[in-house]
XYZ file of C-alpha atoms in Angstrom:
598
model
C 35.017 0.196 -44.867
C 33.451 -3.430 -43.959
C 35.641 -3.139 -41.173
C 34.464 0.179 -39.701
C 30.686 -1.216 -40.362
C 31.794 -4.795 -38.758
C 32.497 -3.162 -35.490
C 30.353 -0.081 -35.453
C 27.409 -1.922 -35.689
C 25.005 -2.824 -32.524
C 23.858 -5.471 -33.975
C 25.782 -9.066 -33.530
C 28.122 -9.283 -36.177
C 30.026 -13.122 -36.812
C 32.140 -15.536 -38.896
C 32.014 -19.391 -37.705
C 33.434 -21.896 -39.124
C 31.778 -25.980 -39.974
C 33.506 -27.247 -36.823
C 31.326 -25.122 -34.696
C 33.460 -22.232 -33.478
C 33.680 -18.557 -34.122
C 36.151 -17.046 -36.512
C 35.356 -13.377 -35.370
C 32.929 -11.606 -33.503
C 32.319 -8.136 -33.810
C 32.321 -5.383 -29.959
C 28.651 -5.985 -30.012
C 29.353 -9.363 -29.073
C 31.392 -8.776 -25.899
C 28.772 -5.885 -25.079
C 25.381 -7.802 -25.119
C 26.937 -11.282 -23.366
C 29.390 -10.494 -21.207
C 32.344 -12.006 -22.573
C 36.073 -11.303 -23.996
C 36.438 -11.775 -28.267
C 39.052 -14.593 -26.553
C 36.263 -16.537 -24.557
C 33.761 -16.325 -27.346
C 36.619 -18.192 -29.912
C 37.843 -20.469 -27.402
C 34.979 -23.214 -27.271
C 32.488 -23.909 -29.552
C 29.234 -21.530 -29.814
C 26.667 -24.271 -29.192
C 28.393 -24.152 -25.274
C 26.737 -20.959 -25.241
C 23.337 -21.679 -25.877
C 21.116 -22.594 -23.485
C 20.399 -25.891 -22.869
C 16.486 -26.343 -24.114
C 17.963 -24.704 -27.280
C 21.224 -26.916 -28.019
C 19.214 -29.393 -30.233
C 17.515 -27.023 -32.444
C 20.346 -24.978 -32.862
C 22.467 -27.969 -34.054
C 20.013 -28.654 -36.492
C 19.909 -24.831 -37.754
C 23.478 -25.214 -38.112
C 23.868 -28.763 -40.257
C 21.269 -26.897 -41.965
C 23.403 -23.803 -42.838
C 26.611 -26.596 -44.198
C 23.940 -27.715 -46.163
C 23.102 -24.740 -48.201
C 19.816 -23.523 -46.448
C 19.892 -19.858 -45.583
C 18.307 -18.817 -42.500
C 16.546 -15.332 -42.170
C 14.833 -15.836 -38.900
C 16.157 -18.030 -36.142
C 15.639 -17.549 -32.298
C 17.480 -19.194 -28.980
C 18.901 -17.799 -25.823
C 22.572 -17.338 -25.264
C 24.262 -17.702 -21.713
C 25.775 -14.426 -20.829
C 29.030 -14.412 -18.547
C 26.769 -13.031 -15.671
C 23.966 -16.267 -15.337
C 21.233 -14.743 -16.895
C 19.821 -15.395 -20.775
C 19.474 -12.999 -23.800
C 17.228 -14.047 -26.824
C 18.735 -13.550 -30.055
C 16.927 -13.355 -33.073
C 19.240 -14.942 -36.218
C 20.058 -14.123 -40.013
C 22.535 -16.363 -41.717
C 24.114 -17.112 -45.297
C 24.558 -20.571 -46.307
C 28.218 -21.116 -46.859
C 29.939 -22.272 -50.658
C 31.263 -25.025 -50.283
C 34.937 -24.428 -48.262
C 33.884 -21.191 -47.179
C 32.501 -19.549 -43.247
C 29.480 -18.853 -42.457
C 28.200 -15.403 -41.485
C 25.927 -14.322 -39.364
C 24.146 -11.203 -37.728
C 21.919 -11.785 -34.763
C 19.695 -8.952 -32.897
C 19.108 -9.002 -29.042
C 15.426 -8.944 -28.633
C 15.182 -10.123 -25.140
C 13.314 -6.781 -24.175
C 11.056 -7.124 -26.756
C 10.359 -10.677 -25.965
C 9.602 -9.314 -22.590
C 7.444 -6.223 -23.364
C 5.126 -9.112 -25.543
C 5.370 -11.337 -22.407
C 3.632 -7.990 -20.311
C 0.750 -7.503 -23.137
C 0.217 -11.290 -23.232
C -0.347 -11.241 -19.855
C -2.239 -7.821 -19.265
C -4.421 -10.107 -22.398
C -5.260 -13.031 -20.373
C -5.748 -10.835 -17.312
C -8.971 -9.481 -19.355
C -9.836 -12.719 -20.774
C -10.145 -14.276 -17.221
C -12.272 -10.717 -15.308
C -14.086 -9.492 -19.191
C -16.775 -11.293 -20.926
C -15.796 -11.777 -24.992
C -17.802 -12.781 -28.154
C -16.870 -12.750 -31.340
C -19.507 -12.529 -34.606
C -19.654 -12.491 -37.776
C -20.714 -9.356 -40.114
C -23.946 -10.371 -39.793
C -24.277 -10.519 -35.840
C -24.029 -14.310 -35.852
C -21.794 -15.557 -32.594
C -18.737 -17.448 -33.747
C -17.215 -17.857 -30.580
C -17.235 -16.651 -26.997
C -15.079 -17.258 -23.692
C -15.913 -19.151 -21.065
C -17.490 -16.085 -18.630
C -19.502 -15.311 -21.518
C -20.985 -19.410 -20.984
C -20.891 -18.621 -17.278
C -23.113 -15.014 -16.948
C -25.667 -16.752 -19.493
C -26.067 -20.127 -18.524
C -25.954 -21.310 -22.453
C -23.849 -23.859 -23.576
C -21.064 -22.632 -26.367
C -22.770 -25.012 -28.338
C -26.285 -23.139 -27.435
C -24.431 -19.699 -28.400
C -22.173 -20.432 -31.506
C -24.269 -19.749 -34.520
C -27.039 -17.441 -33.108
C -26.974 -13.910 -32.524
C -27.560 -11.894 -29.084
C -31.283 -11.854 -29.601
C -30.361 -15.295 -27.419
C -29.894 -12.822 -24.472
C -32.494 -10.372 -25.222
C -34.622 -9.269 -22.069
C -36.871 -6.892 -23.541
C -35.718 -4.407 -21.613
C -34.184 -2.370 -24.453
C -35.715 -0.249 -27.234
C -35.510 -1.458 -31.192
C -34.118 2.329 -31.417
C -31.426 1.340 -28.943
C -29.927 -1.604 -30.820
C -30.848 0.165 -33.579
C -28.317 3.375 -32.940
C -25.849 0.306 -31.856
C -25.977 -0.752 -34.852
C -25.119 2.121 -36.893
C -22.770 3.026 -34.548
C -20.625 -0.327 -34.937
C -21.381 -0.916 -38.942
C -20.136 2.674 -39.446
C -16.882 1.610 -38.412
C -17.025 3.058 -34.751
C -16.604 1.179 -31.352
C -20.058 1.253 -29.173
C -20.083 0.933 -25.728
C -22.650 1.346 -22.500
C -24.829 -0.433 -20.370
C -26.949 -3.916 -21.024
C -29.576 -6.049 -19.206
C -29.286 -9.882 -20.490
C -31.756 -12.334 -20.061
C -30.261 -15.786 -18.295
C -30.985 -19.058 -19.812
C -33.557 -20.060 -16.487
C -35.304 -16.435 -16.644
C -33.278 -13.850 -14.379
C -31.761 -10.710 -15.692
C -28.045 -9.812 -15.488
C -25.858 -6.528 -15.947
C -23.091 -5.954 -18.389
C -20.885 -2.790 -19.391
C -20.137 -3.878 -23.058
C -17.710 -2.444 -25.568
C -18.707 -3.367 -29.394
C -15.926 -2.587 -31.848
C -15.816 -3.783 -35.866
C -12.940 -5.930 -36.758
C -11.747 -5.032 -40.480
C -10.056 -7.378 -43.414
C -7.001 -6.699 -45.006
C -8.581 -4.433 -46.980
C -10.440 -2.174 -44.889
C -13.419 -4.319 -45.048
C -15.608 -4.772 -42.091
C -15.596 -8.710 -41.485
C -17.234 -8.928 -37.725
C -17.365 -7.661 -34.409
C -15.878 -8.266 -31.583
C -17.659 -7.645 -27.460
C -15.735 -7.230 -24.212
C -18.275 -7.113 -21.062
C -17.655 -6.660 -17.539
C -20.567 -7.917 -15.334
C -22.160 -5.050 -13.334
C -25.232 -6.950 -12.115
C -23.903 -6.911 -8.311
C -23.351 -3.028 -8.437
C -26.232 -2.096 -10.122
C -28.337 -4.621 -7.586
C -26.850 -3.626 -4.519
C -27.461 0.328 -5.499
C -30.710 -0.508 -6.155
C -31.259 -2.105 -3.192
C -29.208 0.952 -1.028
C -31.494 3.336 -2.427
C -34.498 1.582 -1.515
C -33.298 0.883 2.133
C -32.189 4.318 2.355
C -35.276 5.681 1.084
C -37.425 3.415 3.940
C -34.533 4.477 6.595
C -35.510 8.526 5.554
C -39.258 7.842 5.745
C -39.251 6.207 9.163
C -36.693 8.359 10.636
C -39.079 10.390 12.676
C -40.101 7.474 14.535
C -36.357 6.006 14.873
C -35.440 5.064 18.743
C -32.297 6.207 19.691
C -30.924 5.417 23.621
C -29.818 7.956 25.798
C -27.336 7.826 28.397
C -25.621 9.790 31.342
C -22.315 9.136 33.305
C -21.141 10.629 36.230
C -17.804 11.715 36.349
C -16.772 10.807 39.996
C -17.634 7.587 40.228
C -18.027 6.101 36.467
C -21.806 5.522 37.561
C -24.127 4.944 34.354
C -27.711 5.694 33.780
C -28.986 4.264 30.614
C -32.700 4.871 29.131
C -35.068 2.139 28.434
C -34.202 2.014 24.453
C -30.187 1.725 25.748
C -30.902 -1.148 27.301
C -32.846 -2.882 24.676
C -30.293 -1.401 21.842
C -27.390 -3.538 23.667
C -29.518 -6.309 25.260
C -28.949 -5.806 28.844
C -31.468 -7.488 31.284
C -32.565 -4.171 33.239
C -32.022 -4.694 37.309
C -34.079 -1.672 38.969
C -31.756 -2.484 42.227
C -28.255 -1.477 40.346
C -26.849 0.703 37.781
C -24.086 -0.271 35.296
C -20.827 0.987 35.503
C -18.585 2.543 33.321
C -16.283 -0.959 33.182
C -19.249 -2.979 32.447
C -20.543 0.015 29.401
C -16.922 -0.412 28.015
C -17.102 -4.410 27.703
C -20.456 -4.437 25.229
C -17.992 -3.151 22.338
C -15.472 -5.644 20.684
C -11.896 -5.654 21.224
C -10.190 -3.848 18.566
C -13.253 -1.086 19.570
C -12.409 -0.823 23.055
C -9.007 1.555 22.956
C -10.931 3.697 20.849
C -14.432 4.487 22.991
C -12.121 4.307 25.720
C -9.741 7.150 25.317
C -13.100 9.165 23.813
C -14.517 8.857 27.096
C -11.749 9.726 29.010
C -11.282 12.681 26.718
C -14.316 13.775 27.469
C -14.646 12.938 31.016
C -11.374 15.005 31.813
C -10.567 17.781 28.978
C -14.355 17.896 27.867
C -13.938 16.875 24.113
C -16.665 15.987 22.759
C -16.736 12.816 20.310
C -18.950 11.197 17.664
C -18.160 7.841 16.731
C -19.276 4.521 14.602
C -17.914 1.317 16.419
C -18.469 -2.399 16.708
C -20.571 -3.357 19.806
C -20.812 -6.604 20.923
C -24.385 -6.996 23.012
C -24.994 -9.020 26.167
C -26.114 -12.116 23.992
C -23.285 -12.108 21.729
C -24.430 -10.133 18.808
C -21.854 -7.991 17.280
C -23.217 -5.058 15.226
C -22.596 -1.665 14.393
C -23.628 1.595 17.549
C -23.332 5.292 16.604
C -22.388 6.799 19.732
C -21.770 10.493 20.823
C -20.494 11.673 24.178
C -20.896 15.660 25.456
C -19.432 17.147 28.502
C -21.989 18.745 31.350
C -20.547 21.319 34.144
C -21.155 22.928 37.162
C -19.736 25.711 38.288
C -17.017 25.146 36.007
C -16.303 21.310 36.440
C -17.169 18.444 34.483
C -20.009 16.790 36.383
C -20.767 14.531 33.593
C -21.209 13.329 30.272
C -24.158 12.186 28.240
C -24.790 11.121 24.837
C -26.485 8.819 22.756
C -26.761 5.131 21.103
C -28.422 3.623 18.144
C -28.182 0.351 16.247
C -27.148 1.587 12.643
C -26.107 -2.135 12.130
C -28.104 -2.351 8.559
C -26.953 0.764 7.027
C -23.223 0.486 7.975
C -23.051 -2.955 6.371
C -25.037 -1.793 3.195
C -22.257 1.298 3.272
C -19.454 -1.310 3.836
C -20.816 -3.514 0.885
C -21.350 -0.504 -1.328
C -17.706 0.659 -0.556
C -16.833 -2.825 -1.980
C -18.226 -2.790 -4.937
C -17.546 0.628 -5.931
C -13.760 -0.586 -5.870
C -14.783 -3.904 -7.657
C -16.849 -1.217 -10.503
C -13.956 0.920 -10.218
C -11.643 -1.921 -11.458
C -14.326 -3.026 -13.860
C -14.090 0.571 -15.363
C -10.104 0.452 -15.655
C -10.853 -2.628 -17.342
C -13.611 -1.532 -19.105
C -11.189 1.451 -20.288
C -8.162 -1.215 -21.368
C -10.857 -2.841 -23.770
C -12.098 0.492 -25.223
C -8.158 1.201 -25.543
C -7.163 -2.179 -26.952
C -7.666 -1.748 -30.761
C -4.974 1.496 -30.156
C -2.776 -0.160 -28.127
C -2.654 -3.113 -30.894
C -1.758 0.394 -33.304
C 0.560 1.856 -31.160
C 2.460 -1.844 -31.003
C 1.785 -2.748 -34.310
C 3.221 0.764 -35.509
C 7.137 0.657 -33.847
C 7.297 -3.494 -34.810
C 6.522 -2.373 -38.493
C 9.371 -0.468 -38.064
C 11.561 -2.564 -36.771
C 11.010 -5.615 -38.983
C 10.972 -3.342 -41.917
C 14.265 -2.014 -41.108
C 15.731 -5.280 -40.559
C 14.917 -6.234 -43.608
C 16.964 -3.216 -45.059
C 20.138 -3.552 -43.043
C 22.135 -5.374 -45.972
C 21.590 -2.700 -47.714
C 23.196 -0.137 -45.626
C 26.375 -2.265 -44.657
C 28.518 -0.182 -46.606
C 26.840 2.975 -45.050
C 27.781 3.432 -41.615
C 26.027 6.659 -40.634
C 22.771 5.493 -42.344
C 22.976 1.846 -40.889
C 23.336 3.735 -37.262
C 20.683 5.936 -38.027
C 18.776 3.317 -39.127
C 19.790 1.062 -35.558
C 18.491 3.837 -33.457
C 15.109 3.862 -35.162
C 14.500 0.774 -33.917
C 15.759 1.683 -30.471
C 13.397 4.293 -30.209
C 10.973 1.816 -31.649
C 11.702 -0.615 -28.456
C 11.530 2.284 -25.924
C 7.906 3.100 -27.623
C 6.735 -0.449 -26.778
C 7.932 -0.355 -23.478
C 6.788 2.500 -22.528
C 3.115 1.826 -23.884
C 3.416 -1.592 -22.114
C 4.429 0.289 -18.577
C 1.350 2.472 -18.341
C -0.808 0.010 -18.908
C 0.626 -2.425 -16.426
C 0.119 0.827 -13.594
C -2.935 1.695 -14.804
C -4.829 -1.767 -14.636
C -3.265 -2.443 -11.489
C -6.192 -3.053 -8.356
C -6.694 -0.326 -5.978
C -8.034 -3.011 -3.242
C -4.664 -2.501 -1.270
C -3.334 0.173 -2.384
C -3.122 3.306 0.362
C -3.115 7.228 0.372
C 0.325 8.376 0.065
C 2.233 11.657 -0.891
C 2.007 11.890 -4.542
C 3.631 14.519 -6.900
C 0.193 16.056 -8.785
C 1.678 16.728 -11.907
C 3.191 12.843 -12.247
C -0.307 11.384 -11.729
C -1.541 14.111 -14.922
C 1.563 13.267 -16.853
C 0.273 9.306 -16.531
C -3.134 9.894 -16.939
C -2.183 11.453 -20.146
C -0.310 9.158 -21.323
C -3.068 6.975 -21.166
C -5.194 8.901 -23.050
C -2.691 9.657 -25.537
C -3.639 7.033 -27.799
C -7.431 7.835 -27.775
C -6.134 11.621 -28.612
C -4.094 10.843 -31.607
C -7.583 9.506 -33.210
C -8.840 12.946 -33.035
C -5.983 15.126 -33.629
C -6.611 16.929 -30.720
C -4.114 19.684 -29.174
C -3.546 18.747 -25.261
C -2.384 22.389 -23.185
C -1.043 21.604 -20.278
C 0.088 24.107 -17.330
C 0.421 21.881 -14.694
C 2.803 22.766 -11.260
C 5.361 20.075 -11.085
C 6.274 20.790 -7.437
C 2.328 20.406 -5.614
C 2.136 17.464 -3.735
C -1.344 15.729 -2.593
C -2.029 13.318 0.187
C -4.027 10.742 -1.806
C -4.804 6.987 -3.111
C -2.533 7.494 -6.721
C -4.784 4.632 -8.643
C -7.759 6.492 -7.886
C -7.048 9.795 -8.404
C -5.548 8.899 -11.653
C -9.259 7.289 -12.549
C -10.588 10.020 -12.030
C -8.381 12.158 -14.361
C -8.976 9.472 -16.926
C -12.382 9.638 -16.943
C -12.053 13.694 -17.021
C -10.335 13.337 -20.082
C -11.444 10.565 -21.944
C -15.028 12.380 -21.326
C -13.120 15.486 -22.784
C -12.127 13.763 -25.737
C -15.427 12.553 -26.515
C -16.858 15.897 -26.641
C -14.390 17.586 -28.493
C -14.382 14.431 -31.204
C -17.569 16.563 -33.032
C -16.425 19.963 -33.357
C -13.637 21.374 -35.424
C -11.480 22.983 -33.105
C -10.410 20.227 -30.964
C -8.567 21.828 -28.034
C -8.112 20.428 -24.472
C -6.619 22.529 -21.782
C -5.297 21.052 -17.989
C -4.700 23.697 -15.695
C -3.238 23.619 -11.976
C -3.653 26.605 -9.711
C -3.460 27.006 -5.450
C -6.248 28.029 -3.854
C -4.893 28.498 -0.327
C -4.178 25.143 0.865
C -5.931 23.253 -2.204
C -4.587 22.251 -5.154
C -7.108 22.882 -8.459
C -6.858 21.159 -11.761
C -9.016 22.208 -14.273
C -9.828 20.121 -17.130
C -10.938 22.871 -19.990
C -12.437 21.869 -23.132
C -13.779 23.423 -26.658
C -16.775 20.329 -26.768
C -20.458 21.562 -27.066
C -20.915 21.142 -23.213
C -23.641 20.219 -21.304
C -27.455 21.618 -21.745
C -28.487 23.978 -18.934
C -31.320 21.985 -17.734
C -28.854 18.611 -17.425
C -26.160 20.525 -16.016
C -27.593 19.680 -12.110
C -27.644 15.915 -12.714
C -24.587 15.148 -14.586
C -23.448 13.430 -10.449
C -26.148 11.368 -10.420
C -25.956 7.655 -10.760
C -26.519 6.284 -14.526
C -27.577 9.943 -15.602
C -25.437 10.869 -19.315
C -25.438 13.479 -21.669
C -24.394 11.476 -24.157
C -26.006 9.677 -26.881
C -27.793 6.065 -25.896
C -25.946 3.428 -25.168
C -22.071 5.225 -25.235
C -21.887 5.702 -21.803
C -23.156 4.153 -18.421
C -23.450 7.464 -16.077
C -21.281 5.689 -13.682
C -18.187 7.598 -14.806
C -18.769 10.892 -13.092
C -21.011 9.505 -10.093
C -17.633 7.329 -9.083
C -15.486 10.246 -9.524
C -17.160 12.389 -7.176
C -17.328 9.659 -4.468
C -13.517 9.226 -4.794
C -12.728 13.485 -4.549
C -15.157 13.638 -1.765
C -13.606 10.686 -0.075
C -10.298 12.514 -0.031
C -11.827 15.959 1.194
C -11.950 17.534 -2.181
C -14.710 18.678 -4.642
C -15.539 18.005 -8.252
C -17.646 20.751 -10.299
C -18.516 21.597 -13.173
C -18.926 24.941 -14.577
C -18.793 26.809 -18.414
C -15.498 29.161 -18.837
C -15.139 31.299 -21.366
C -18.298 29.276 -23.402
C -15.851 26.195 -22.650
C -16.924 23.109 -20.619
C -14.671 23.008 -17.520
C -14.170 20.595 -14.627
C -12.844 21.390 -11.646
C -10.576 19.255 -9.574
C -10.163 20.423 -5.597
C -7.598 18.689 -3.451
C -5.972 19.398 -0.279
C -1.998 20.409 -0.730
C 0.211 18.288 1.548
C 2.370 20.358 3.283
């Protein structure tokens, strides 16, 4: 019976004797390092053992002759191919004249899968801003951003609450729902102006979660920030230039010009020539050569086959390019060429020029940071997440450790030790695949570029996401989703958006007692439509035409920023699609509208 258990097992099974060499090894020996039963007995075990562990293993070992049991021991054996595999040790202490035996695990992928976590942790402690208090508010410690956005000392911080930061700008009935939110036992999260230590106001997006004792207790709190004080300033400022852009538009100079075909001859207006800084000589005309030089290289190609397009085959063009002036300034033009006939011949073309050189940089910089508030949102989301994700960990390693802890127990019971064996497989396969979607998801979209994507794999991951949030509520995800549509799109982004679908979708169902969340893929001709159907209270009528606005929520103060859906719409339109909402069935539903790659 020990035998069938000795070699059935996956687990690293051994006998060694004082001298240092193995007696027998078990098949799971040969199987996790590569080896014959004949190498592994031929030389003493400590040649297998990595280097940086030889010392520490010889000491486990003199240990072991001496009568000290181990039940947890780590180092890395050599396997035949090069590489390393960590095993994790549990030895008897040998009578006097007798072996020693020994079971070891491989836990190299779990040793991995912790490496990942550890590293998606520092990731937010270097981009997030974190305090820590106590249960009565009072700051116990905070990271070094948090030192940097306030301009206090961690001295100046440690033993005083947030009232430090206070602007004023805030209700008593705001902190006051935060606070019932939090000391209920609920995370809080939205939107925050701080005060500076010299006087200026900053922006934060901060998540406020409880952190419990052993025994249920709430013992402090715990704040992850991402600073939004660029965004929010730069909208603010947008919308202000664009509002003084809209009222001065009807007094807006825009040049004019005129080229004739035959000859490339160019007759610019007055405002054309002060747009591009040309000294005006009454005795010439420009040419089409010398029009063509005022933009910058990487421009010219481009206004250069629009011309010629136009000049020949009479297609018209609209365009926003670099020019470079006469005196060397380089600055945005929007340009537009037509073509003119005569008795059925292009004569010539005409269009028009004006310096948009303010608003296409404030468009360029507001691009920007709506990818760096988009990544601030994923990480935003990965700190609203985090207290899950520690369950969802916490919950397979139980597991494992607890069945460890059992396997002597089972050693005469082969079908319930391998039952037991693959419960902690599946427990290792949980971690990783927890660990995987979270190292996708917080991934930057900066260089990332539209592709063909399979629709139904970026839903499957965005649920998987969300999957943890779910479980909280018990809700019932139905999903009829067409695995074979395909969409031309940025994957990270679309994905976002889907996330913030959902996790909105979650939040409204968390209140009512049927908690049901449909996702439903149709064709609409050549679009692809996802709708994301749930049983929440929905939205009032009279909000229902400003849920797209910027910083406009339905929910509750402070647990949500009105950035979510505002972002998401920018991304759909961006890739020709729509985002609506509408009520089905006296369900909330959001509509997804993407073109189908063909």
């Amino acid at each position: 019976m020990f035998d069938k258990f000795f070699k059935l097992s996956r687990d690293l099974f051994c006998v060694a004797n004082d001298e240092g060499y193995f007696i027998e090894v078990n098949p799971a020996f040969t199987k996790v390092l590569g080896y014959s039963k004949e190498e592994l007995l031929s030389k003493p075990f400590a040649e297998f053992v990595h280097p940086d562990d030889f010392q520490k293993t010889l000491n486990e070992t003199q240990n072991l002759i001496e009568g000290q049991g181990t039940l947890e021991f780590e180092n890395r054996y050599i396997h035949k191919d090069g590489t390393y595999r960590i095993l994790s040790w549990s030895c008897s202490a040998p009578q006097k004249g007798e072996y020693m035996y020994a079971v070891a695990r491989d836990v190299t992928a779990i040793r991995a899968a912790e490496s990942k976590l550890n590293k998606i942790k520092e990731s937010l402690g270097r981009h997030a801003i974190i305090a820590v208090t106590d249960g009565k508010g009072i700051i116990t410690d905070v990271n070094e951003k948090f030192v940097e956005i306030s301009g206090y000392s961690k001295e100046e911080l440690i033993g005083k609450t947030h009232r430090v930061v206070n602007s004023g700008a805030h209700t008593k009935e705001f902190f006051k729902n935060m606070w019932e939110k939090i000391s209920s036992g609920e995370s809080w999260s939205g939107v925050i102006q701080n005060r500076h230590k010299m006087g200026h106001f900053y922006f934060v997006y901060s998540i406020l979660s409880p952190v419990h004792n052993t025994q249920g207790s709430i013992e402090g709190y715990i704040s992850i920030r991402i600073d939004m004080t660029d965004y929010i300033n730069l909208k603010f400022a947008y919308e202000k230039t664009y509002n003084v852009l809209n009222e001065t538009s009807a007094i807006a100079k825009v040049g004019g010009w005129e080229m004739d075909v035959s000859n490339g001859e160019l007759t610019w207006t007055d405002e054309t020539f002060r747009i591009l800084e040309v000294e005006k000589n009454n005795s010439s005309r420009p040419m089409l050569p010398e029009g063509l030089e005022l933009f910058v290289e990487e421009c010219k190609p481009i206004i250069e086959k629009a011309v010629s397009d136009c000049a020949e085959r009479g297609i018209p063009y609209s365009l926003e390019l670099e020019a470079k002036s006469a005196k060397g300034r380089v600055f945005w033009v929007y340009t537009n060429g037509k073509a003119n006939y005569k008795d059925g011949k292009i004569v010539t073309i005409s269009g028009t020029i004006q310096d948009i050189d303010s608003r296409k940089k404030a468009e360029l910089a507001l691009e920007k940071e709506r990818m760096k508030s988009l990544h601030s949102l994923k990480l935003a989301s990965l700190g609203e997440m985090s207290a899950g994700i520690a369950h969802e960990i916490n919950n397979p390693l139980t597991v494992i450790a607890g069945t460890i802890n059992l396997l002597d127990r089972y050693k005469d019971k082969p079908e319930k030790f391998k039952e037991k064996l693959c419960a902690m497989t599946k427990s290792c396969e949980r971690i990783e695949k927890i660990v995987n979607s979270l190292k996708k998801f917080s991934r930057s979209s900066d260089n990332t570029e539209k592709k063909v994507c399979n629709l139904f794999q970026i839903i499957n991951d965005s649920l998987s996401l969300m999957e943890i949030k779910a479980k909280t509520f018990e809700i019932d995800f139905k999903v009829d989703v067409n695995e074979q549509v395909s969409i031309f799109c940025d994957e990270l982004e679309i994905e976002q958006v889907v996330v913030n679908l959902l996790s909105n979708a979650i939040d409204s169902v968390a209140e009512v007692e049927k908690r049901e969340i449909q996702i439903i893929s149709t064709e609409d001709q050549e679009f692809a439509v996802v709708r994301i159907i749930d049983s929440g209270l929905g939205i009032p009528e009279d909000e229902v035409n400003r849920i797209f606005e910027p910083f406009y929520t339905t929910k509750a103060i402070g647990l949500g920023t009105g950035l979510g859906l505002s972002i998401s719409k920018g991304i759909i339109e961006d890739h020709d699609g729509e985002l609506s909402y509408s009520k089905e069935g006296g369900k909330t539903c959001f509509q997804i509208k993407l073109p189908i790659h063909k």
